Every structure is written in C-alpha cells, then in structure tokens.
Tab-separated table of C-alpha atoms in Angstrom:
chain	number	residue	atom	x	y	z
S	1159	UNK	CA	38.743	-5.908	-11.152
S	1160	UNK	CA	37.248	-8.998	-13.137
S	1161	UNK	CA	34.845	-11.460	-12.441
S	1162	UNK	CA	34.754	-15.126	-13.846
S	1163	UNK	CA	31.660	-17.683	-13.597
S	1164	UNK	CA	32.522	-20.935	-15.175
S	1165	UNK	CA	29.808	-23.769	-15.799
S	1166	UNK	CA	30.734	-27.071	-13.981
S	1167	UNK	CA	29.935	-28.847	-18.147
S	1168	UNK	CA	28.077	-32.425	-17.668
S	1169	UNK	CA	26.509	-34.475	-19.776
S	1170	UNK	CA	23.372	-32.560	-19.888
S	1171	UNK	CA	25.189	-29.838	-21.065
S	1172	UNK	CA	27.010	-31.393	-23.904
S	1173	UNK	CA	23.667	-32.987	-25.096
S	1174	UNK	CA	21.742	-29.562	-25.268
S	1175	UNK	CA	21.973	-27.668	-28.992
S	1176	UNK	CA	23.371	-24.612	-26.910
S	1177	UNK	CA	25.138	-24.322	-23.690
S	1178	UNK	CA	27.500	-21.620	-21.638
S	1179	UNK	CA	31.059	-22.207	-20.890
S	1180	UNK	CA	32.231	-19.440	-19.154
S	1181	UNK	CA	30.479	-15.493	-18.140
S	1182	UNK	CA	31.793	-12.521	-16.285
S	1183	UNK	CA	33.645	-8.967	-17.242
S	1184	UNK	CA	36.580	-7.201	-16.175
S	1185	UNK	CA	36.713	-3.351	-15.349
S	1186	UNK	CA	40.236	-3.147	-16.423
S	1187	UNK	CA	40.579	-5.963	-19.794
S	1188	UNK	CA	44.065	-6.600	-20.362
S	1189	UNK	CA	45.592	-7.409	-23.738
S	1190	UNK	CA	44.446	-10.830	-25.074
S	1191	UNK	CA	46.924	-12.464	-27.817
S	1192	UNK	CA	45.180	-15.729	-29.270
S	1193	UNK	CA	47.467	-17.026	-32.437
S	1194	UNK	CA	45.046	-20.012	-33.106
S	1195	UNK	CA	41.978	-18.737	-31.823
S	1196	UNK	CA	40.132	-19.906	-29.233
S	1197	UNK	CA	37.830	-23.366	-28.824
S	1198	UNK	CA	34.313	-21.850	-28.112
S	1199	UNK	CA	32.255	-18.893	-28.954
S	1200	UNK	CA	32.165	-15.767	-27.808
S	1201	UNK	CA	30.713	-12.950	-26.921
S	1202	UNK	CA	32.410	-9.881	-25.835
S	1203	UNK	CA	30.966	-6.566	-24.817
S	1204	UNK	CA	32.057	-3.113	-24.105
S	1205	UNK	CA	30.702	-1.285	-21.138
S	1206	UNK	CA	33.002	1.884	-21.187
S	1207	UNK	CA	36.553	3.124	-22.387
S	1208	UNK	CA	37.908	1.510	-25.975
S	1209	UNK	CA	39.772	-1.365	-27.305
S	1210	UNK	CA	41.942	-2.506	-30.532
S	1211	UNK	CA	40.481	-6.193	-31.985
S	1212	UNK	CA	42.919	-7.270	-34.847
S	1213	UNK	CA	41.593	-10.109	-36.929
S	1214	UNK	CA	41.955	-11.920	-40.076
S	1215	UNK	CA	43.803	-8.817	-41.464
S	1216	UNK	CA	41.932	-5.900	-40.141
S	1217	UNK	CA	41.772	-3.821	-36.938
S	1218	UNK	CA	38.839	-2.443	-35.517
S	1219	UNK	CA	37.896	-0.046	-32.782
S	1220	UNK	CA	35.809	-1.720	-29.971
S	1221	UNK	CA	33.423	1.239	-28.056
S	1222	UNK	CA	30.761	2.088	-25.492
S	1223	UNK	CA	27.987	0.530	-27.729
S	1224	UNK	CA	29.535	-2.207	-29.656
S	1225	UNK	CA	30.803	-6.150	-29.249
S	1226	UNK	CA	33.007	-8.998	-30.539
S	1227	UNK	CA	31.509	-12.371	-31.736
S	1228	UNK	CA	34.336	-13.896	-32.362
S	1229	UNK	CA	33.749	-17.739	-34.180
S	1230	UNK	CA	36.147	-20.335	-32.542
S	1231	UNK	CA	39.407	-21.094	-34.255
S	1232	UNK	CA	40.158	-17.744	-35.866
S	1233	UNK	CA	43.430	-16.304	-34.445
S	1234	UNK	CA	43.186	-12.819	-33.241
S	1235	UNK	CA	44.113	-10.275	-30.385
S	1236	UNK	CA	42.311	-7.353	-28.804
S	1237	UNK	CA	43.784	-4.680	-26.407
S	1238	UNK	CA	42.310	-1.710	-24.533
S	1239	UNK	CA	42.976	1.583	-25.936
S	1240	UNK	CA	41.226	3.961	-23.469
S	1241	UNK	CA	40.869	2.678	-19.842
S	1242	UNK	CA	39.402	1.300	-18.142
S	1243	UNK	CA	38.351	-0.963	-20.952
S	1244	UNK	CA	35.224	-2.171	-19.346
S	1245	UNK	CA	33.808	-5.930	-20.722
S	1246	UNK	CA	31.373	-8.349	-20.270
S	1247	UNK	CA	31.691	-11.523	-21.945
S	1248	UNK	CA	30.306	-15.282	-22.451
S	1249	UNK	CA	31.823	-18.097	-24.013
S	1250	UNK	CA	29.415	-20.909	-25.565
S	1251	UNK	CA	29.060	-23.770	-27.116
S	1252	UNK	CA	26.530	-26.670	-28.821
S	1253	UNK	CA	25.790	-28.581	-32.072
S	1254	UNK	CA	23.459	-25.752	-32.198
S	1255	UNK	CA	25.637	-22.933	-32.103
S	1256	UNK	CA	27.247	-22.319	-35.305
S	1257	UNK	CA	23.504	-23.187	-37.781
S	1258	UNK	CA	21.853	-20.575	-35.535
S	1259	UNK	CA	24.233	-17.992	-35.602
S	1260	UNK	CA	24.450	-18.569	-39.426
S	1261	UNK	CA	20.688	-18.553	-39.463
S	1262	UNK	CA	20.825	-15.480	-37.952
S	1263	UNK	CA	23.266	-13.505	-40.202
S	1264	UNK	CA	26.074	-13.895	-38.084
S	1265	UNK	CA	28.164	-15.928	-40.148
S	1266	UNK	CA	31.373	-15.381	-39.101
S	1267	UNK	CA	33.556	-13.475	-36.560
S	1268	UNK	CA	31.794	-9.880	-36.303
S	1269	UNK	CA	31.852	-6.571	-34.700
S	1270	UNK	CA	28.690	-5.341	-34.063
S	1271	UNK	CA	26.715	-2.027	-32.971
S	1272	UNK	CA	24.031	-2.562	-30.465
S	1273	UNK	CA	21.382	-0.398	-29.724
S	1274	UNK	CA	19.838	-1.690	-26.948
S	1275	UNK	CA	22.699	-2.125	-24.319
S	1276	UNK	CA	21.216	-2.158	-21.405
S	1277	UNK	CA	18.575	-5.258	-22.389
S	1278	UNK	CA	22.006	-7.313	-22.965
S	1279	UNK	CA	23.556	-6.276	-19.685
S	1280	UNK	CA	20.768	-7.650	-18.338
S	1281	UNK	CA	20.719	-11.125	-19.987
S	1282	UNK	CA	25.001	-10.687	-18.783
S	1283	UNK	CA	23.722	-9.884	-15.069
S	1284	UNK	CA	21.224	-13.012	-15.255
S	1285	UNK	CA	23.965	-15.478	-16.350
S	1286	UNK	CA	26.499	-14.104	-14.084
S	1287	UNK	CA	24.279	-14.686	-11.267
S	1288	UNK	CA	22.913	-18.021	-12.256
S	1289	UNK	CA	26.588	-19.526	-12.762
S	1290	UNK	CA	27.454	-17.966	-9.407
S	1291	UNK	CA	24.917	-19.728	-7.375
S	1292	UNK	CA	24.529	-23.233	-9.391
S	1293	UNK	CA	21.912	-25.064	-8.945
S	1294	UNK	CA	20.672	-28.465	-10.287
S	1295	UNK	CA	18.930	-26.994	-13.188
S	1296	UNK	CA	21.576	-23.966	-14.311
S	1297	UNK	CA	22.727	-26.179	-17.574
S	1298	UNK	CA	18.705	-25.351	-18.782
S	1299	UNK	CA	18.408	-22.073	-17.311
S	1300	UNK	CA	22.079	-21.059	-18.655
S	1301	UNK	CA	21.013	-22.380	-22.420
S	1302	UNK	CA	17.562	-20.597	-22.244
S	1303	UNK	CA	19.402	-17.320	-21.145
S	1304	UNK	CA	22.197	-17.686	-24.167
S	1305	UNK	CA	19.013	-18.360	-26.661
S	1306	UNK	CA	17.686	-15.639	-25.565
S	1307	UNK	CA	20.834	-13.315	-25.533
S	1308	UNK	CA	21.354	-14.731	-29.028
S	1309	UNK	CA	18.317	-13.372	-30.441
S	1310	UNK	CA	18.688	-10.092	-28.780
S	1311	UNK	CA	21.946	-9.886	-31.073
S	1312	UNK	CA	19.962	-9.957	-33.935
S	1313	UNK	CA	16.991	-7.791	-32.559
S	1314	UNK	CA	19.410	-5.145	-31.407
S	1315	UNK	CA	22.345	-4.791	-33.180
S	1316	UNK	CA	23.801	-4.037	-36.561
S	1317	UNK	CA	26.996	-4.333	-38.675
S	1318	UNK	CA	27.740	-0.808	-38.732
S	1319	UNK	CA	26.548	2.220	-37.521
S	1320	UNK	CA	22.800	2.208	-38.600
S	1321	UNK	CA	19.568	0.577	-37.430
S	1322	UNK	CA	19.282	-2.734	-35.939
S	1323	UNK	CA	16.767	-4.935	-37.458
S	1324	UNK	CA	14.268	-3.867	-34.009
S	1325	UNK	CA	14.701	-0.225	-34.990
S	1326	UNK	CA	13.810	-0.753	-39.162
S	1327	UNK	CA	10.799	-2.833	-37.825
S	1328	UNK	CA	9.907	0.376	-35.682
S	1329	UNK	CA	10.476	2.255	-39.021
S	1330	UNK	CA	8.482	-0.503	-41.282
S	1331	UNK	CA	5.469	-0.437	-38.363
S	1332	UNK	CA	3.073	2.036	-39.916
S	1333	UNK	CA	2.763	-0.136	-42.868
S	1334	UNK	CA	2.604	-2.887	-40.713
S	1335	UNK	CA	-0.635	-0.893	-38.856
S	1336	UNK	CA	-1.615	-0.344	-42.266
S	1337	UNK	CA	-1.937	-3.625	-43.632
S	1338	UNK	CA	-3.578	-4.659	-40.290
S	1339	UNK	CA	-6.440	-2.638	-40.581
S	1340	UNK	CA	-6.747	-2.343	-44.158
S	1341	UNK	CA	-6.070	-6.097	-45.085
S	1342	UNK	CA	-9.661	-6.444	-46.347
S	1343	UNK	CA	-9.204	-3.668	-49.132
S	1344	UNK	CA	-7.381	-3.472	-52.325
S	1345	UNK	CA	-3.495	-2.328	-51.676
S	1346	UNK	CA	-1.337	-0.949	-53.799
S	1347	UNK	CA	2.130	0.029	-53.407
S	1348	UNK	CA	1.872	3.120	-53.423
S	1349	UNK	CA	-0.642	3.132	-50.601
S	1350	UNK	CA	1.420	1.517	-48.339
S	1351	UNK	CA	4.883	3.421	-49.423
S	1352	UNK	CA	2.377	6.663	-48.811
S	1353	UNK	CA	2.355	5.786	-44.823
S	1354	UNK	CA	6.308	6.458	-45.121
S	1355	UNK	CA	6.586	8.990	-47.142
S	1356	UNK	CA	9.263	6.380	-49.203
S	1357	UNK	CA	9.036	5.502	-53.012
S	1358	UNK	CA	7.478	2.308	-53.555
S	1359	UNK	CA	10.890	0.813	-54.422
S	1360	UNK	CA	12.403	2.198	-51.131
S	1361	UNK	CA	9.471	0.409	-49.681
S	1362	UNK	CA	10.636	-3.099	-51.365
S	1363	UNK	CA	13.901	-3.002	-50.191
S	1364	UNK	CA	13.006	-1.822	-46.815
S	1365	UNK	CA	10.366	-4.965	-46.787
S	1366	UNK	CA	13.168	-7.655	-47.839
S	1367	UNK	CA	15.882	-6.215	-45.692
S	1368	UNK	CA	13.556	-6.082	-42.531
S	1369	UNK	CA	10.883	-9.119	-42.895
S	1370	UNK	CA	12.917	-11.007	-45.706
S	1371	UNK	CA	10.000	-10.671	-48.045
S	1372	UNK	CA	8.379	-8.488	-50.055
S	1373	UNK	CA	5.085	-6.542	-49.418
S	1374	UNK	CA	2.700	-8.198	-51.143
S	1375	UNK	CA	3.723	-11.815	-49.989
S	1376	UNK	CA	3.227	-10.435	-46.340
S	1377	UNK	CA	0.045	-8.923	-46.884
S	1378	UNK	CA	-1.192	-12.706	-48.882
S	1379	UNK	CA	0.176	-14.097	-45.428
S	1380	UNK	CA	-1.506	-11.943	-43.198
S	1381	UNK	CA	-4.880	-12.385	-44.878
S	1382	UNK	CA	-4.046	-16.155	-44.981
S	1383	UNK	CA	-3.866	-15.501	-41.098
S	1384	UNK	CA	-7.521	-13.624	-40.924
S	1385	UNK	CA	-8.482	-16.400	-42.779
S	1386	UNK	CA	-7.394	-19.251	-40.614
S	1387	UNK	CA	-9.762	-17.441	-38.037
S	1388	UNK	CA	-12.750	-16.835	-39.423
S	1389	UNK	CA	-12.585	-20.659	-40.735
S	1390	UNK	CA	-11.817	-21.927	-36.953
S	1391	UNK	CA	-14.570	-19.141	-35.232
S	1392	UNK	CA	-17.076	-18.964	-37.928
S	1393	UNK	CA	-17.913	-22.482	-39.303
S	1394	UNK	CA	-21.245	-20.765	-40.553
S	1395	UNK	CA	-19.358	-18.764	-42.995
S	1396	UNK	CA	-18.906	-19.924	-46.542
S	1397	UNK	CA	-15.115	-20.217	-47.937
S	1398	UNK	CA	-15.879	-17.619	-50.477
S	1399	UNK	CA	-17.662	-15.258	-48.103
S	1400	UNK	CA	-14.257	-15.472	-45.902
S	1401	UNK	CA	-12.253	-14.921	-49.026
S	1402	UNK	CA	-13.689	-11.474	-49.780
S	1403	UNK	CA	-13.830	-10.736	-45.937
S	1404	UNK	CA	-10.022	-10.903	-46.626
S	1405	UNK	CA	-9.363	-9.029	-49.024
S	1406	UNK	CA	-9.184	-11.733	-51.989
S	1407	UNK	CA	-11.264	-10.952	-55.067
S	1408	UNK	CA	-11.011	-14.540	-56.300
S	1409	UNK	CA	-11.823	-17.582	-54.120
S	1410	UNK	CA	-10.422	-19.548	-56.809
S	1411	UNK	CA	-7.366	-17.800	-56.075
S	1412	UNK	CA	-7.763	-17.827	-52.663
S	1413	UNK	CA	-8.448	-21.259	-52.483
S	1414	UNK	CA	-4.887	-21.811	-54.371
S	1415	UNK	CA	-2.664	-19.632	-52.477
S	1416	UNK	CA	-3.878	-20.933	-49.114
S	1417	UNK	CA	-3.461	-24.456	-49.969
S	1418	UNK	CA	0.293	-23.884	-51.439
S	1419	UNK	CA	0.834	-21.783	-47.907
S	1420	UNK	CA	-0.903	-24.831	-45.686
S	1421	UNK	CA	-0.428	-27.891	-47.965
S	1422	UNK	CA	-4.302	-28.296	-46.990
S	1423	UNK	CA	-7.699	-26.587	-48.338
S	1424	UNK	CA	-9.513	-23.945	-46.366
S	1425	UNK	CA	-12.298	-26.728	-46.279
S	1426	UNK	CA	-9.735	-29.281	-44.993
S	1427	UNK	CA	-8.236	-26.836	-42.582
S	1428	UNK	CA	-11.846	-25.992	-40.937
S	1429	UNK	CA	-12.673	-29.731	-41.061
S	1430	UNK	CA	-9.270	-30.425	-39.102
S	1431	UNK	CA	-9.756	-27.493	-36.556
S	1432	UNK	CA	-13.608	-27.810	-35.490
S	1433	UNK	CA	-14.606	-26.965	-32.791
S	1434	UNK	CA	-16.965	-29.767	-31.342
C-alpha cells in the first residue's frame, strides 16, 4: 500500500526559502535505484521492518527508529531487507534549504537515529493531510510544517546511537536550574559540574557539544538577560546596584561585557526601552 501527496508548485512556492514537493509512505517500499541522485531533498523515515541504503561507498542498515536525509544529486539506492519496510517520506526544496540544513549540522546526506518518533509522524500526518485537501494557503502552511519538521531533526535525532541534542539538554538541565537560581552568586566550575556528578572538564565538553558554548559565557549571558530586566522594570535602580544584583563584582566590568554583548550601554539600553 503507498500513499503519494504532491504539491501543485506555483510561484509562491518557488519564492518561499523552503517549500514541499512531494509527502506520503508506503507499507511495502520497494527497491529504489537512483544512479545520479535525485533533484530535491529528502526525507525518509522508517516506521517498521528494515532496509539496505547504499551511498557514496557505504551501506547502512535503515530501522524502526532511524531516517535518510539524503542531499539532492548524490547517486544512491535503498532496498527493504525485512518486510514490510514501512516509510514515510517528504521531498523539499528552497534557496533556504541547503544553509539551514548546514546550519543545523546536517551537512550532507545522513542517516540518523531519532528519538522522538512519534512527534515526527505527526508533523508526516499534518503534511499528508494538508497536501491531500489543498487549499489556497497550503504553499505557507506546507513550508511552516517542513520548518518545523526540520528543527525537530535536530531536536530529536542523532548520528549514531546516543542522545539527541533534546535528550543532552535534559541531561545539561540541572545546571541549567542551577545557574537560574544561583546566577546572582559566585560560580565555579566545580559547583556547577557538582549538580552532575561530572568532572568539570566533562562539564565543558558537555556545555559546547549541547549549547555551543562554554559555561561561563552562558552564565555572563544569562545575567546579561537578568540585567536587561531589572534596567527595563526598575528604572529606580542604579547600573551598579543591578550589576551586583547579577552576580557581577565589577560594574566596570559589567558595564564592558554588556556593551560588547548589545553594542549599547546598560544606560543607553534603559534610555532606549523606557517605559513612559
């Protein structure tokens, strides 16, 4: 059984930086040979059973759990192994496409783990029916839905078998919850590798792979943050009251870094967010 929903592509598709092509599954895939690729993204799913993907060299074993991104223009093939090979797919396109995927570590043809299935197969079931009723504004709706499925792929998935970049956030949160309501102290390493039991190098690498920083420079933009606050709520407050309020010892310093984060002075931020 297979189901296909193609987009009826207008104008105000080919002008938006992401739009869908094609969406559907098949219960039973057949073998797919493609010697010079194909023209458009994709995204292919498995539901159930397994399948073969051979490309640029290598051959991989497509499960329950995982997916194909496969970048336009690469030759390759895929086959089921156990059946029923159960897929979903969607094919896309835009001038946006390819910098967002690349912004989003995808940069080229990948197999990838997901861990939250079900939260895709329902972005699939939302673009399936969309495309099967088409309306007047489906091209928006359709390229809202792919954003969104896009940065689900990065939320929930991984390049091998360990956690997607939701699940280290989960891990990272009870430094996150630490910083949060101890931003007004002094931290140290230490204290906030203590709330994972991790060495404070473990802790640096965990920060960099998760957040793409490194502890400290979150916790400078978090109080930055506090900051931003108490200058908009609380134009009573002197600057270096609100600097110690936020954990910075120096309002010279504090001064400084929130200028080089804001290209504008705490003084110059208040004076441009008044309330009046």
């Amino acid at each position: 059984m297979r189901r296909f929903f193609w987009n009826v592509l207008t104008d105000i598709d080919f002008h938006l930086p992401l739009y869908l092509v094609s969406t559907g599954y098949w219960i039973h895939q057949p073998q797919v040979v493609r010697r010079e690729g194909y023209k458009g993204f994709q995204w292919i799913q498995c539901f159930d059973g397994q399948g073969m993907l051979e490309i640029e060299g290598i051959t991989i074993p497509i499960s329950k759990g995982q997916g194909m991104l496969l970048y336009p223009g690469v030759p390759h093939r895929y086959y089921p192994l156990v059946e029923p090979w159960t897929v979903q797919w969607v094919e896309f396109n835009g001038n946006f496409a390819d910098p967002l995927l690349q912004s989003l570590n995808f940069p080229k043809s990948l197999v990838l783990y997901i861990t939250k299935p079900d939260i895709l197969l329902a972005k699939f079931n939302e673009m399936n029916s969309l495309y099967s009723l088409r309306t007047s504004m489906s091209s928006y709706d359709g390229s809202h839905l792919l954003y969104g499925l896009l940065l689900d792929l990065f939320r929930y998935t991984s390049t091998s078998d360990t956690r997607s970049n939701h699940e280290q956030y989960e891990h990272l949160k009870p430094v996150i919850d630490y910083i949060e309501n101890h931003y007004d102290q002094q931290l140290t390493l230490q204290n906030l590798a203590d709330q994972l039991a991790v060495t404070p190098h473990y802790l640096c690498v965990l920060f960099q792979k998760t957040l793409g920083t490194r502890p400290f420079e979150y916790i400078n933009r978090f109080r930055i943050r506090k900051a931003k606050e108490f200058l908009q709520q609380s134009p009573a407050l002197e600057i270096k009251a609100i600097s110690c309020k936020v954990g910075f010892e120096s309002p010279s310093y504090f001064i400084k870094l929130f200028k080089k984060n804001e290209g504008i002075t705490p003084k110059q931020f208040r004076d441009l967010h008044a309330i009046t």
